[in-house]
mmCIF file of C-alpha atoms in Angstrom:
data_model
loop_
_atom_site.group_PDB
_atom_site.id
_atom_site.type_symbol
_atom_site.label_atom_id
_atom_site.label_comp_id
_atom_site.label_asym_id
_atom_site.label_seq_id
_atom_site.Cartn_x
_atom_site.Cartn_y
_atom_site.Cartn_z
ATOM 1 C CA MET A 1 -40.976 1.658 -26.769
ATOM 2 C CA PRO A 2 -40.860 1.635 -23.138
ATOM 3 C CA GLU A 3 -38.403 -1.637 -21.893
ATOM 4 C CA VAL A 4 -39.686 -3.823 -18.893
ATOM 5 C CA THR A 5 -37.838 -6.707 -17.627
ATOM 6 C CA TRP A 6 -37.859 -10.610 -16.586
ATOM 7 C CA GLU A 7 -39.156 -8.963 -13.398
ATOM 8 C CA ASP A 8 -42.212 -6.835 -14.753
ATOM 9 C CA LEU A 9 -42.963 -9.718 -16.523
ATOM 10 C CA ALA A 10 -43.323 -11.603 -14.084
ATOM 11 C CA ALA A 11 -44.694 -9.419 -11.155
ATOM 12 C CA HIS A 12 -47.807 -8.513 -14.126
ATOM 13 C CA ALA A 13 -48.699 -12.142 -15.327
ATOM 14 C CA LEU A 14 -48.787 -13.451 -11.111
ATOM 15 C CA ARG A 15 -51.149 -10.162 -10.321
ATOM 16 C CA ARG A 16 -53.774 -11.979 -13.466
ATOM 17 C CA GLN A 17 -52.817 -15.573 -12.257
ATOM 18 C CA PHE A 18 -53.028 -15.428 -7.630
ATOM 19 C CA PRO A 19 -56.221 -12.337 -8.067
ATOM 20 C CA GLU A 20 -56.735 -12.003 -4.652
ATOM 21 C CA PRO A 21 -58.904 -14.791 -3.005
ATOM 22 C CA PRO A 22 -62.649 -14.310 -1.376
ATOM 23 C CA SER A 23 -63.358 -14.070 2.029
ATOM 24 C CA ARG A 24 -65.508 -16.567 1.867
ATOM 25 C CA THR A 25 -65.520 -19.976 2.209
ATOM 26 C CA PRO A 26 -64.640 -20.881 -1.476
ATOM 27 C CA GLY A 27 -68.387 -22.832 -3.814
ATOM 28 C CA VAL A 28 -68.193 -23.642 -7.249
ATOM 29 C CA ALA A 29 -69.132 -20.382 -7.930
ATOM 30 C CA ASP A 30 -65.777 -19.482 -6.936
ATOM 31 C CA VAL A 31 -64.341 -21.983 -8.749
ATOM 32 C CA VAL A 32 -65.518 -20.489 -11.551
ATOM 33 C CA ASP A 33 -64.572 -17.503 -11.299
ATOM 34 C CA LEU A 34 -61.398 -17.982 -10.399
ATOM 35 C CA LEU A 35 -60.772 -20.258 -14.192
ATOM 36 C CA GLN A 36 -62.551 -16.679 -16.024
ATOM 37 C CA GLY A 37 -59.851 -14.997 -14.366
ATOM 38 C CA VAL A 38 -56.220 -17.168 -14.560
ATOM 39 C CA GLY A 39 -57.908 -18.890 -17.846
ATOM 40 C CA PRO A 40 -57.647 -22.433 -19.171
ATOM 41 C CA LEU A 41 -55.809 -25.250 -16.558
ATOM 42 C CA GLN A 42 -54.101 -27.650 -18.363
ATOM 43 C CA THR A 43 -55.450 -31.316 -16.916
ATOM 44 C CA GLN A 44 -53.665 -34.148 -18.270
ATOM 45 C CA ASN A 45 -53.381 -35.014 -15.357
ATOM 46 C CA ALA A 46 -56.172 -35.013 -13.390
ATOM 47 C CA ARG A 47 -55.589 -34.159 -10.147
ATOM 48 C CA ALA A 48 -54.160 -30.452 -11.701
ATOM 49 C CA ALA A 49 -57.092 -29.027 -11.844
ATOM 50 C CA PHE A 50 -57.508 -29.186 -8.458
ATOM 51 C CA ILE A 51 -54.027 -28.423 -6.819
ATOM 52 C CA GLY A 52 -54.214 -25.805 -9.073
ATOM 53 C CA ILE A 53 -57.105 -24.626 -8.293
ATOM 54 C CA ALA A 54 -56.857 -24.242 -4.584
ATOM 55 C CA ALA A 55 -53.320 -23.042 -4.932
ATOM 56 C CA ARG A 56 -55.002 -19.843 -5.839
ATOM 57 C CA LEU A 57 -58.805 -20.615 -3.932
ATOM 58 C CA PRO A 58 -57.140 -20.599 -0.319
ATOM 59 C CA GLY A 59 -59.835 -23.373 0.941
ATOM 60 C CA VAL A 60 -61.741 -24.506 -0.947
ATOM 61 C CA THR A 61 -62.395 -27.898 -0.911
ATOM 62 C CA HIS A 62 -62.371 -31.622 -3.128
ATOM 63 C CA GLU A 63 -65.846 -31.600 -2.944
ATOM 64 C CA VAL A 64 -66.728 -28.340 -4.520
ATOM 65 C CA ILE A 65 -64.238 -28.507 -7.294
ATOM 66 C CA THR A 66 -66.165 -31.742 -7.649
ATOM 67 C CA ALA A 67 -69.334 -30.055 -8.247
ATOM 68 C CA ALA A 68 -68.119 -27.406 -10.702
ATOM 69 C CA TYR A 69 -67.109 -30.688 -12.587
ATOM 70 C CA GLU A 70 -70.537 -32.674 -12.118
ATOM 71 C CA GLU A 71 -73.052 -29.379 -12.747
ATOM 72 C CA HIS A 72 -70.740 -28.983 -16.386
ATOM 73 C CA ARG A 73 -69.959 -25.141 -15.290
ATOM 74 C CA ILE A 74 -65.530 -25.947 -15.728
ATOM 75 C CA LEU A 75 -65.139 -28.667 -18.491
ATOM 76 C CA ARG A 76 -62.353 -30.953 -19.274
ATOM 77 C CA GLY A 77 -62.156 -31.289 -22.587
ATOM 78 C CA SER A 78 -58.415 -31.716 -25.433
ATOM 79 C CA ASN A 79 -58.003 -28.617 -26.818
ATOM 80 C CA LEU A 80 -54.898 -25.703 -26.848
ATOM 81 C CA ARG A 81 -52.001 -27.556 -28.734
ATOM 82 C CA GLY A 82 -54.365 -30.373 -28.604
ATOM 83 C CA THR A 83 -54.064 -31.334 -24.596
ATOM 84 C CA VAL A 84 -56.697 -31.853 -21.985
ATOM 85 C CA HIS A 85 -57.539 -28.978 -20.381
ATOM 86 C CA THR A 86 -60.069 -27.650 -17.603
ATOM 87 C CA SER A 87 -61.881 -23.822 -18.377
ATOM 88 C CA THR A 88 -65.278 -22.598 -16.976
ATOM 89 C CA ALA A 89 -68.202 -23.349 -20.172
ATOM 90 C CA ALA A 90 -67.967 -20.092 -20.710
ATOM 91 C CA ASP A 91 -64.460 -20.620 -22.267
ATOM 92 C CA HIS A 92 -65.081 -24.043 -24.207
ATOM 93 C CA PRO A 93 -66.340 -22.697 -27.520
ATOM 94 C CA LEU A 94 -63.450 -20.462 -27.978
ATOM 95 C CA LEU A 95 -61.391 -23.214 -26.447
ATOM 96 C CA GLU A 96 -63.315 -25.645 -29.553
ATOM 97 C CA ALA A 97 -62.766 -22.949 -32.141
ATOM 98 C CA THR A 98 -59.187 -21.792 -31.479
ATOM 99 C CA THR A 99 -58.009 -26.041 -31.286
ATOM 100 C CA ARG A 100 -59.696 -26.121 -35.252
ATOM 101 C CA ILE A 101 -57.467 -23.598 -35.932
ATOM 102 C CA GLY A 102 -54.773 -24.391 -34.702
ATOM 103 C CA GLN A 103 -54.485 -28.720 -34.552
ATOM 104 C CA ARG A 104 -56.782 -28.490 -38.839
ATOM 105 C CA ALA A 105 -53.355 -29.333 -40.943
ATOM 106 C CA LEU A 106 -52.231 -32.177 -37.157
ATOM 107 C CA TYR A 107 -55.919 -33.467 -38.536
ATOM 108 C CA HIS A 108 -55.993 -33.049 -41.877
ATOM 109 C CA ARG A 109 -51.944 -34.758 -42.232
ATOM 110 C CA PHE A 110 -53.742 -38.138 -40.449
ATOM 111 C CA LEU A 111 -56.986 -37.905 -41.216
ATOM 112 C CA ARG A 112 -57.010 -37.770 -45.214
ATOM 113 C CA PRO A 113 -60.443 -36.936 -46.134
ATOM 114 C CA VAL A 114 -60.966 -37.400 -49.723
ATOM 115 C CA ALA A 115 -65.212 -36.719 -50.723
ATOM 116 C CA THR A 116 -65.121 -35.058 -46.830
ATOM 117 C CA SER A 117 -63.989 -32.232 -44.494
ATOM 118 C CA LEU A 118 -63.153 -31.879 -41.359
ATOM 119 C CA ASP A 119 -66.363 -29.900 -41.026
ATOM 120 C CA GLU A 120 -68.010 -33.324 -41.649
ATOM 121 C CA ILE A 121 -66.343 -35.430 -39.669
ATOM 122 C CA PHE A 122 -66.291 -33.220 -36.499
ATOM 123 C CA ALA A 123 -69.604 -33.124 -36.628
ATOM 124 C CA GLY A 124 -69.864 -37.120 -37.256
ATOM 125 C CA ILE A 125 -67.992 -37.519 -34.308
ATOM 126 C CA GLU A 126 -70.576 -35.486 -32.652
ATOM 127 C CA ASP A 127 -72.949 -36.437 -33.265
ATOM 128 C CA TYR A 128 -72.784 -39.532 -31.784
ATOM 129 C CA ALA A 129 -71.382 -38.442 -28.991
ATOM 130 C CA ARG A 130 -74.585 -36.530 -28.644
ATOM 131 C CA ASP A 131 -76.818 -38.181 -26.137
ATOM 132 C CA GLU A 132 -74.497 -40.840 -24.337
ATOM 133 C CA TRP A 133 -70.779 -40.681 -22.882
ATOM 134 C CA ARG A 134 -68.441 -42.723 -25.473
ATOM 135 C CA THR A 135 -65.362 -44.832 -24.476
ATOM 136 C CA PRO A 136 -62.149 -43.655 -26.580
ATOM 137 C CA ALA A 137 -62.732 -47.282 -27.965
ATOM 138 C CA GLN A 138 -66.325 -46.384 -29.272
ATOM 139 C CA LEU A 139 -64.877 -43.278 -30.616
ATOM 140 C CA ARG A 140 -62.334 -44.894 -32.491
ATOM 141 C CA GLU A 141 -64.297 -47.027 -33.460
ATOM 142 C CA HIS A 142 -67.446 -44.798 -35.092
ATOM 143 C CA LEU A 143 -64.479 -42.599 -36.423
ATOM 144 C CA GLY A 144 -62.790 -46.114 -38.418
ATOM 145 C CA ALA A 145 -66.678 -46.891 -39.625
ATOM 146 C CA TRP A 146 -67.460 -43.273 -40.621
ATOM 147 C CA MET A 147 -64.213 -42.866 -42.403
ATOM 148 C CA SER A 148 -65.814 -45.799 -44.363
ATOM 149 C CA GLU A 149 -69.074 -45.144 -45.443
ATOM 150 C CA HIS A 150 -68.397 -41.373 -46.393
ATOM 151 C CA ASP A 151 -65.479 -40.681 -47.472
ATOM 152 C CA PRO A 152 -63.779 -44.620 -48.795
ATOM 153 C CA GLN A 153 -60.965 -42.876 -51.222
ATOM 154 C CA GLY A 154 -59.758 -41.931 -48.310
ATOM 155 C CA GLN A 155 -56.439 -43.023 -46.281
ATOM 156 C CA PRO A 156 -56.389 -42.656 -42.795
ATOM 157 C CA GLN A 157 -54.053 -43.231 -40.647
ATOM 158 C CA LEU A 158 -56.096 -44.785 -38.127
ATOM 159 C CA GLU A 159 -54.143 -47.079 -36.575
ATOM 160 C CA THR A 160 -50.878 -45.370 -34.443
ATOM 161 C CA THR A 161 -51.095 -43.590 -31.706
ATOM 162 C CA ALA A 162 -51.041 -40.495 -32.923
ATOM 163 C CA GLY A 163 -54.382 -41.945 -35.521
ATOM 164 C CA ARG A 164 -55.836 -43.092 -32.083
ATOM 165 C CA TYR A 165 -56.065 -39.980 -30.696
ATOM 166 C CA PHE A 166 -58.259 -38.335 -33.514
ATOM 167 C CA GLY A 167 -61.691 -40.410 -32.913
ATOM 168 C CA PHE A 168 -61.582 -39.321 -28.913
ATOM 169 C CA GLY A 169 -59.591 -36.034 -29.477
ATOM 170 C CA HIS A 170 -61.544 -33.677 -30.693
ATOM 171 C CA GLY A 171 -62.229 -30.085 -29.391
ATOM 172 C CA GLY A 172 -65.801 -30.051 -29.895
ATOM 173 C CA LEU A 173 -65.624 -33.019 -26.821
ATOM 174 C CA VAL A 174 -65.765 -32.931 -23.038
ATOM 175 C CA ARG A 175 -64.634 -35.581 -20.899
ATOM 176 C CA ARG A 176 -65.515 -37.026 -17.067
ATOM 177 C CA PRO A 177 -64.311 -40.315 -15.196
ATOM 178 C CA LEU A 178 -66.531 -42.997 -15.609
ATOM 179 C CA SER A 179 -64.834 -44.607 -12.590
ATOM 180 C CA GLY A 180 -63.211 -43.066 -9.489
ATOM 181 C CA PRO A 181 -62.806 -39.344 -9.069
ATOM 182 C CA TRP A 182 -63.197 -36.827 -11.381
ATOM 183 C CA SER A 183 -58.714 -35.821 -9.282
ATOM 184 C CA GLY A 184 -58.882 -40.014 -9.972
ATOM 185 C CA GLN A 185 -57.049 -41.072 -14.106
ATOM 186 C CA GLY A 186 -60.295 -43.367 -13.952
ATOM 187 C CA ALA A 187 -61.548 -44.365 -17.263
ATOM 188 C CA PRO A 188 -62.681 -41.172 -19.400
ATOM 189 C CA GLY A 189 -66.111 -40.726 -21.108
ATOM 190 C CA TYR A 190 -66.740 -38.172 -23.935
ATOM 191 C CA ARG A 191 -69.411 -36.452 -24.971
ATOM 192 C CA THR A 192 -70.115 -33.731 -27.233
ATOM 193 C CA ALA A 193 -69.489 -30.197 -25.528
ATOM 194 C CA SER A 194 -72.837 -28.462 -26.904
ATOM 195 C CA ALA A 195 -75.766 -30.921 -25.308
ATOM 196 C CA LEU A 196 -74.049 -29.354 -22.106
ATOM 197 C CA LEU A 197 -74.335 -26.009 -23.260
ATOM 198 C CA THR A 198 -75.982 -23.054 -22.445
ATOM 199 C CA PRO A 199 -77.990 -21.447 -25.096
ATOM 200 C CA ALA A 200 -76.328 -18.179 -24.698
ATOM 201 C CA ASP A 201 -72.378 -20.065 -24.914
ATOM 202 C CA ILE A 202 -73.902 -22.565 -27.904
ATOM 203 C CA GLY A 203 -74.828 -19.084 -29.829
ATOM 204 C CA GLU A 204 -70.598 -17.928 -28.690
ATOM 205 C CA ARG A 205 -69.839 -21.384 -29.874
ATOM 206 C CA THR A 206 -71.731 -20.692 -33.750
ATOM 207 C CA ARG A 207 -70.544 -17.407 -34.230
ATOM 208 C CA LEU A 208 -66.386 -18.579 -33.221
ATOM 209 C CA LEU A 209 -66.325 -21.284 -35.823
ATOM 210 C CA ALA A 210 -68.388 -18.833 -38.329
ATOM 211 C CA ASP A 211 -65.402 -16.575 -38.573
ATOM 212 C CA SER A 212 -61.683 -16.822 -37.722
ATOM 213 C CA ASP A 213 -60.464 -14.038 -37.662
ATOM 214 C CA ALA A 214 -63.180 -13.084 -34.743
ATOM 215 C CA ALA A 215 -61.656 -16.861 -33.732
ATOM 216 C CA VAL A 216 -58.565 -15.808 -32.944
ATOM 217 C CA GLU A 217 -58.763 -12.407 -31.385
ATOM 218 C CA ALA A 218 -60.635 -13.724 -29.168
ATOM 219 C CA MET A 219 -58.162 -16.017 -28.240
ATOM 220 C CA ILE A 220 -55.688 -13.389 -28.280
ATOM 221 C CA ARG A 221 -58.006 -11.443 -25.336
ATOM 222 C CA ARG A 222 -58.204 -14.338 -23.635
ATOM 223 C CA HIS A 223 -54.530 -14.973 -23.117
ATOM 224 C CA LEU A 224 -53.740 -11.214 -22.182
ATOM 225 C CA THR A 225 -56.289 -10.780 -19.960
ATOM 226 C CA ALA A 226 -54.471 -14.358 -18.062
ATOM 227 C CA TYR A 227 -51.490 -13.728 -18.583
ATOM 228 C CA GLY A 228 -50.508 -10.240 -19.992
ATOM 229 C CA PRO A 229 -47.560 -8.656 -20.911
ATOM 230 C CA VAL A 230 -46.998 -11.421 -23.752
ATOM 231 C CA SER A 231 -45.732 -11.612 -27.254
ATOM 232 C CA ARG A 232 -46.483 -13.408 -30.119
ATOM 233 C CA ASN A 233 -44.881 -15.938 -29.177
ATOM 234 C CA ASP A 234 -45.966 -16.680 -25.800
ATOM 235 C CA ILE A 235 -49.903 -16.689 -26.971
ATOM 236 C CA ALA A 236 -48.470 -19.034 -29.719
ATOM 237 C CA TRP A 237 -47.521 -21.985 -28.160
ATOM 238 C CA TRP A 238 -50.034 -21.056 -25.430
ATOM 239 C CA SER A 239 -53.032 -21.470 -28.195
ATOM 240 C CA GLY A 240 -50.997 -23.868 -31.180
ATOM 241 C CA VAL A 241 -51.638 -21.530 -33.452
ATOM 242 C CA GLY A 242 -49.447 -20.275 -35.638
ATOM 243 C CA LEU A 243 -47.325 -17.315 -35.974
ATOM 244 C CA THR A 244 -49.514 -15.639 -39.398
ATOM 245 C CA PRO A 245 -53.188 -15.614 -38.015
ATOM 246 C CA ILE A 246 -51.884 -14.411 -34.562
ATOM 247 C CA ASP A 247 -49.346 -11.690 -36.441
ATOM 248 C CA ALA A 248 -53.027 -10.295 -38.847
ATOM 249 C CA GLY A 249 -54.768 -10.435 -35.476
ATOM 250 C CA LEU A 250 -52.955 -8.605 -33.454
ATOM 251 C CA GLN A 251 -52.568 -6.067 -36.114
ATOM 252 C CA ARG A 252 -56.447 -5.825 -36.196
ATOM 253 C CA LEU A 253 -55.869 -4.968 -32.255
ATOM 254 C CA ALA A 254 -53.600 -2.693 -32.438
ATOM 255 C CA ALA A 255 -55.111 0.640 -31.865
ATOM 256 C CA GLU A 256 -56.270 -1.313 -28.192
ATOM 257 C CA LEU A 257 -52.652 -3.213 -27.250
ATOM 258 C CA HIS A 258 -50.190 -1.768 -25.598
ATOM 259 C CA SER A 259 -46.677 -2.063 -26.243
ATOM 260 C CA MET A 260 -43.735 -2.496 -24.913
ATOM 261 C CA THR A 261 -39.849 -4.093 -25.500
ATOM 262 C CA GLY A 262 -38.832 -6.863 -22.894
ATOM 263 C CA PRO A 263 -35.289 -8.094 -22.543
ATOM 264 C CA ASP A 264 -34.775 -10.217 -24.599
ATOM 265 C CA GLY A 265 -35.814 -8.047 -27.665
ATOM 266 C CA ARG A 266 -39.907 -9.005 -27.484
ATOM 267 C CA THR A 267 -42.274 -6.804 -28.456
ATOM 268 C CA TYR A 268 -44.769 -7.548 -25.519
ATOM 269 C CA VAL A 269 -48.749 -6.374 -25.446
ATOM 270 C CA THR A 270 -51.234 -5.825 -22.843
ATOM 271 C CA LEU A 271 -54.937 -4.929 -23.163
ATOM 272 C CA THR A 272 -54.428 -2.685 -20.404
ATOM 273 C CA THR A 273 -52.220 0.310 -19.320
ATOM 274 C CA PRO A 274 -49.913 -1.877 -16.549
ATOM 275 C CA VAL A 275 -50.044 -0.934 -13.024
ATOM 276 C CA ALA A 276 -46.930 -1.528 -11.557
ATOM 277 C CA PRO A 277 -47.451 -4.189 -8.617
ATOM 278 C CA SER A 278 -46.629 -4.231 -5.115
ATOM 279 C CA ASP A 279 -45.292 -6.353 -3.039
ATOM 280 C CA ALA A 280 -48.867 -7.650 -2.074
ATOM 281 C CA ASP A 281 -49.625 -9.410 -4.863
ATOM 282 C CA ILE A 282 -45.970 -11.619 -5.145
ATOM 283 C CA PRO A 283 -47.027 -15.073 -3.518
ATOM 284 C CA GLY A 284 -45.393 -16.401 -0.974
ATOM 285 C CA ILE A 285 -45.319 -19.937 -0.830
ATOM 286 C CA ALA A 286 -47.572 -21.550 -3.816
ATOM 287 C CA LEU A 287 -47.418 -26.555 -4.641
ATOM 288 C CA LEU A 288 -48.300 -25.900 -8.433
ATOM 289 C CA PRO A 289 -49.311 -29.182 -9.872
ATOM 290 C CA GLU A 290 -46.829 -30.319 -12.739
ATOM 291 C CA PHE A 291 -48.009 -28.113 -16.522
ATOM 292 C CA ASP A 292 -48.863 -25.180 -13.937
ATOM 293 C CA ALA A 293 -49.941 -22.120 -15.967
ATOM 294 C CA LEU A 294 -47.058 -20.808 -15.160
ATOM 295 C CA LEU A 295 -44.965 -22.744 -17.257
ATOM 296 C CA CYS A 296 -47.103 -23.731 -20.117
ATOM 297 C CA GLY A 297 -48.897 -19.789 -20.517
ATOM 298 C CA PHE A 298 -45.446 -19.080 -22.286
ATOM 299 C CA ASP A 299 -43.046 -19.813 -24.464
ATOM 300 C CA PRO A 300 -40.887 -21.828 -23.172
ATOM 301 C CA PRO A 301 -37.861 -19.424 -24.210
ATOM 302 C CA ALA A 302 -40.000 -16.640 -21.697
ATOM 303 C CA ARG A 303 -40.137 -18.903 -18.848
ATOM 304 C CA GLY A 304 -37.634 -17.100 -17.341
ATOM 305 C CA ARG A 305 -39.603 -15.027 -15.738
ATOM 306 C CA PHE A 306 -39.940 -17.815 -13.356
ATOM 307 C CA VAL A 307 -37.804 -19.631 -13.458
ATOM 308 C CA ASP A 308 -33.676 -20.104 -13.362
ATOM 309 C CA PRO A 309 -32.324 -21.964 -16.988
ATOM 310 C CA ARG A 310 -30.616 -24.601 -15.239
ATOM 311 C CA HIS A 311 -34.251 -24.832 -12.530
ATOM 312 C CA TYR A 312 -35.981 -25.222 -15.574
ATOM 313 C CA ASP A 313 -34.543 -27.423 -17.417
ATOM 314 C CA ILE A 314 -34.592 -29.802 -14.187
ATOM 315 C CA LEU A 315 -38.258 -29.078 -13.807
ATOM 316 C CA TRP A 316 -39.303 -30.072 -17.289
ATOM 317 C CA ARG A 317 -37.565 -32.009 -19.285
ATOM 318 C CA GLN A 318 -38.074 -35.049 -17.904
ATOM 319 C CA GLU A 319 -37.257 -38.433 -18.934
ATOM 320 C CA ASN A 320 -40.729 -39.962 -19.323
ATOM 321 C CA GLY A 321 -42.377 -36.481 -20.865
ATOM 322 C CA LEU A 322 -43.607 -35.112 -17.289
ATOM 323 C CA LEU A 323 -42.796 -33.010 -15.913
ATOM 324 C CA LEU A 324 -42.756 -32.550 -11.670
ATOM 325 C CA ALA A 325 -44.985 -30.107 -10.011
ATOM 326 C CA PRO A 326 -43.005 -26.842 -9.523
ATOM 327 C CA LEU A 327 -42.792 -25.108 -5.789
ATOM 328 C CA LEU A 328 -43.188 -21.125 -5.923
ATOM 329 C CA VAL A 329 -41.977 -19.251 -3.287
ATOM 330 C CA ARG A 330 -42.533 -15.748 -3.702
ATOM 331 C CA GLY A 331 -42.790 -16.139 -7.518
ATOM 332 C CA ARG A 332 -39.897 -17.858 -8.231
ATOM 333 C CA LEU A 333 -40.502 -21.474 -8.961
ATOM 334 C CA THR A 334 -37.215 -22.740 -6.611
ATOM 335 C CA GLY A 335 -37.729 -26.203 -6.543
ATOM 336 C CA TYR A 336 -40.203 -29.576 -6.754
ATOM 337 C CA TRP A 337 -42.552 -31.748 -4.267
ATOM 338 C CA THR A 338 -44.216 -34.919 -5.023
ATOM 339 C CA LEU A 339 -47.030 -36.857 -2.735
ATOM 340 C CA ALA A 340 -46.292 -41.051 -2.047
ATOM 341 C CA GLY A 341 -48.936 -43.358 -0.994
ATOM 342 C CA THR A 342 -51.812 -44.581 -1.778
ATOM 343 C CA GLY A 343 -55.157 -44.238 -0.496
ATOM 344 C CA GLY A 344 -55.938 -41.609 2.090
ATOM 345 C CA ARG A 345 -52.532 -40.850 3.665
ATOM 346 C CA ARG A 346 -49.798 -39.945 1.420
ATOM 347 C CA GLU A 347 -46.100 -38.673 2.623
ATOM 348 C CA LEU A 348 -45.305 -34.982 0.715
ATOM 349 C CA THR A 349 -40.900 -34.279 -0.237
ATOM 350 C CA VAL A 350 -40.337 -30.924 -0.825
ATOM 351 C CA SER A 351 -36.938 -30.415 -2.978
ATOM 352 C CA TYR A 352 -35.505 -26.981 -3.389
ATOM 353 C CA PHE A 353 -33.118 -25.888 -5.891
ATOM 354 C CA ARG A 354 -29.243 -25.293 -4.439
ATOM 355 C CA GLY A 355 -29.108 -21.817 -4.512
ATOM 356 C CA THR A 356 -32.325 -20.936 -3.603
ATOM 357 C CA PRO A 357 -34.441 -20.296 -0.106
ATOM 358 C CA ARG A 358 -34.995 -23.573 2.286
ATOM 359 C CA PRO A 359 -39.105 -23.650 2.740
ATOM 360 C CA THR A 360 -39.703 -24.461 6.530
ATOM 361 C CA LYS A 361 -42.276 -26.585 7.536
ATOM 362 C CA SER A 362 -43.899 -23.870 8.121
ATOM 363 C CA LEU A 363 -44.661 -22.101 5.828
ATOM 364 C CA LEU A 364 -45.928 -24.768 4.204
ATOM 365 C CA THR A 365 -49.109 -25.147 6.987
ATOM 366 C CA ALA A 366 -50.852 -23.621 4.321
ATOM 367 C CA PRO A 367 -50.247 -25.186 1.527
ATOM 368 C CA VAL A 368 -49.853 -28.443 2.788
ATOM 369 C CA ALA A 369 -53.805 -27.624 4.429
ATOM 370 C CA GLY A 370 -54.865 -27.013 0.441
ATOM 371 C CA LEU A 371 -53.831 -29.644 -0.974
ATOM 372 C CA GLU A 372 -55.169 -31.871 1.526
ATOM 373 C CA ARG A 373 -58.450 -30.131 0.540
ATOM 374 C CA ALA A 374 -58.678 -29.896 -2.152
ATOM 375 C CA LEU A 375 -57.347 -33.977 -2.963
ATOM 376 C CA GLY A 376 -59.290 -35.283 0.225
ATOM 377 C CA VAL A 377 -56.005 -37.471 1.380
ATOM 378 C CA ARG A 378 -54.553 -36.600 5.214
ATOM 379 C CA VAL A 379 -50.407 -35.959 4.984
ATOM 380 C CA GLY A 380 -48.843 -37.624 6.991
ATOM 381 C CA THR A 381 -45.208 -36.038 7.103
ATOM 382 C CA VAL A 382 -43.823 -33.632 4.965
ATOM 383 C CA ALA A 383 -40.313 -33.892 4.091
ATOM 384 C CA ILE A 384 -37.554 -31.521 3.521
ATOM 385 C CA ALA A 385 -34.518 -31.557 0.943
ATOM 386 C CA ARG A 386 -31.672 -29.967 -0.987
ATOM 387 C CA HIS A 387 -31.962 -31.521 -4.909
ATOM 388 C CA SER A 388 -28.568 -32.932 -5.974
#
């Protein structure tokens, strides 16, 4: 097999994650097309979708991204690895099917069904939230009552933090803010995703839920189109699915795959023959959201394709469990940024790591303008500092 370097792998991923933007002013269809290309965005921080889309779709506004949510062209829900993601409506059936595979053991451990199955529990949750938006408290109460009625011998652990999550964390639900903007952390409401999908998407959902092998294969293809070339470990981390079903899926797809050896000795695969990227494929400078795909699309040891290990420790290992929002410069994560203040006016601080290029205010002009449009705020001052 041919060998590839971290730089090669990074360049291929950047080409996929930062596609050529349209020449027109972006609209809702462009937001959908972007997410269909780059894949779901991890968005437990609500503003992350707005920031991540803006970094990849110059000129997009807060109003346009909001409209994509309101029209149910893009959806937000808990799915991959049990975390909140924003995806296209067309992707949601695959994310739900993947989540049922990857999270099944965890659900069993906490819900402990005896007389019922997990699929019956999921159906009960979906029936309850099909016609109106439900709060987390309502969903938790419903799940407890449903289990008591349908599985009185079961001993679900619903009073722990993790247990309470299962009432609203089911991958078949989507969420929206019940108050405030989509980019804010307002109280969420949850509804059954299939109530908002098109007939074609519902048909795909039925197919994938009925055939776990087909779901795993579709998930592998989805990851390859958004991030490839990738290793089996990258696919497993991103999807939350174990290596055994992924290996079986890769074996079934072997005739479609191109393989190469990575710098870590792992096998990396892609669906299409890799074309050598050019310098034009490498984005200049961007302000990315916490949990951006350049980190969360890959197994942690393989994130060296974008960031120096000592810098990764700074970005990722925060005491509160949250990442710092990364600064991307010429394809490398070389710092982080914060936006302070409330209301319409904010103050931006961009920090860069020792030994990396110092970003200039002139280079930050376009990313800052994109941030303003996407979040609907005004950035008053921009401070640049070296991380100590």
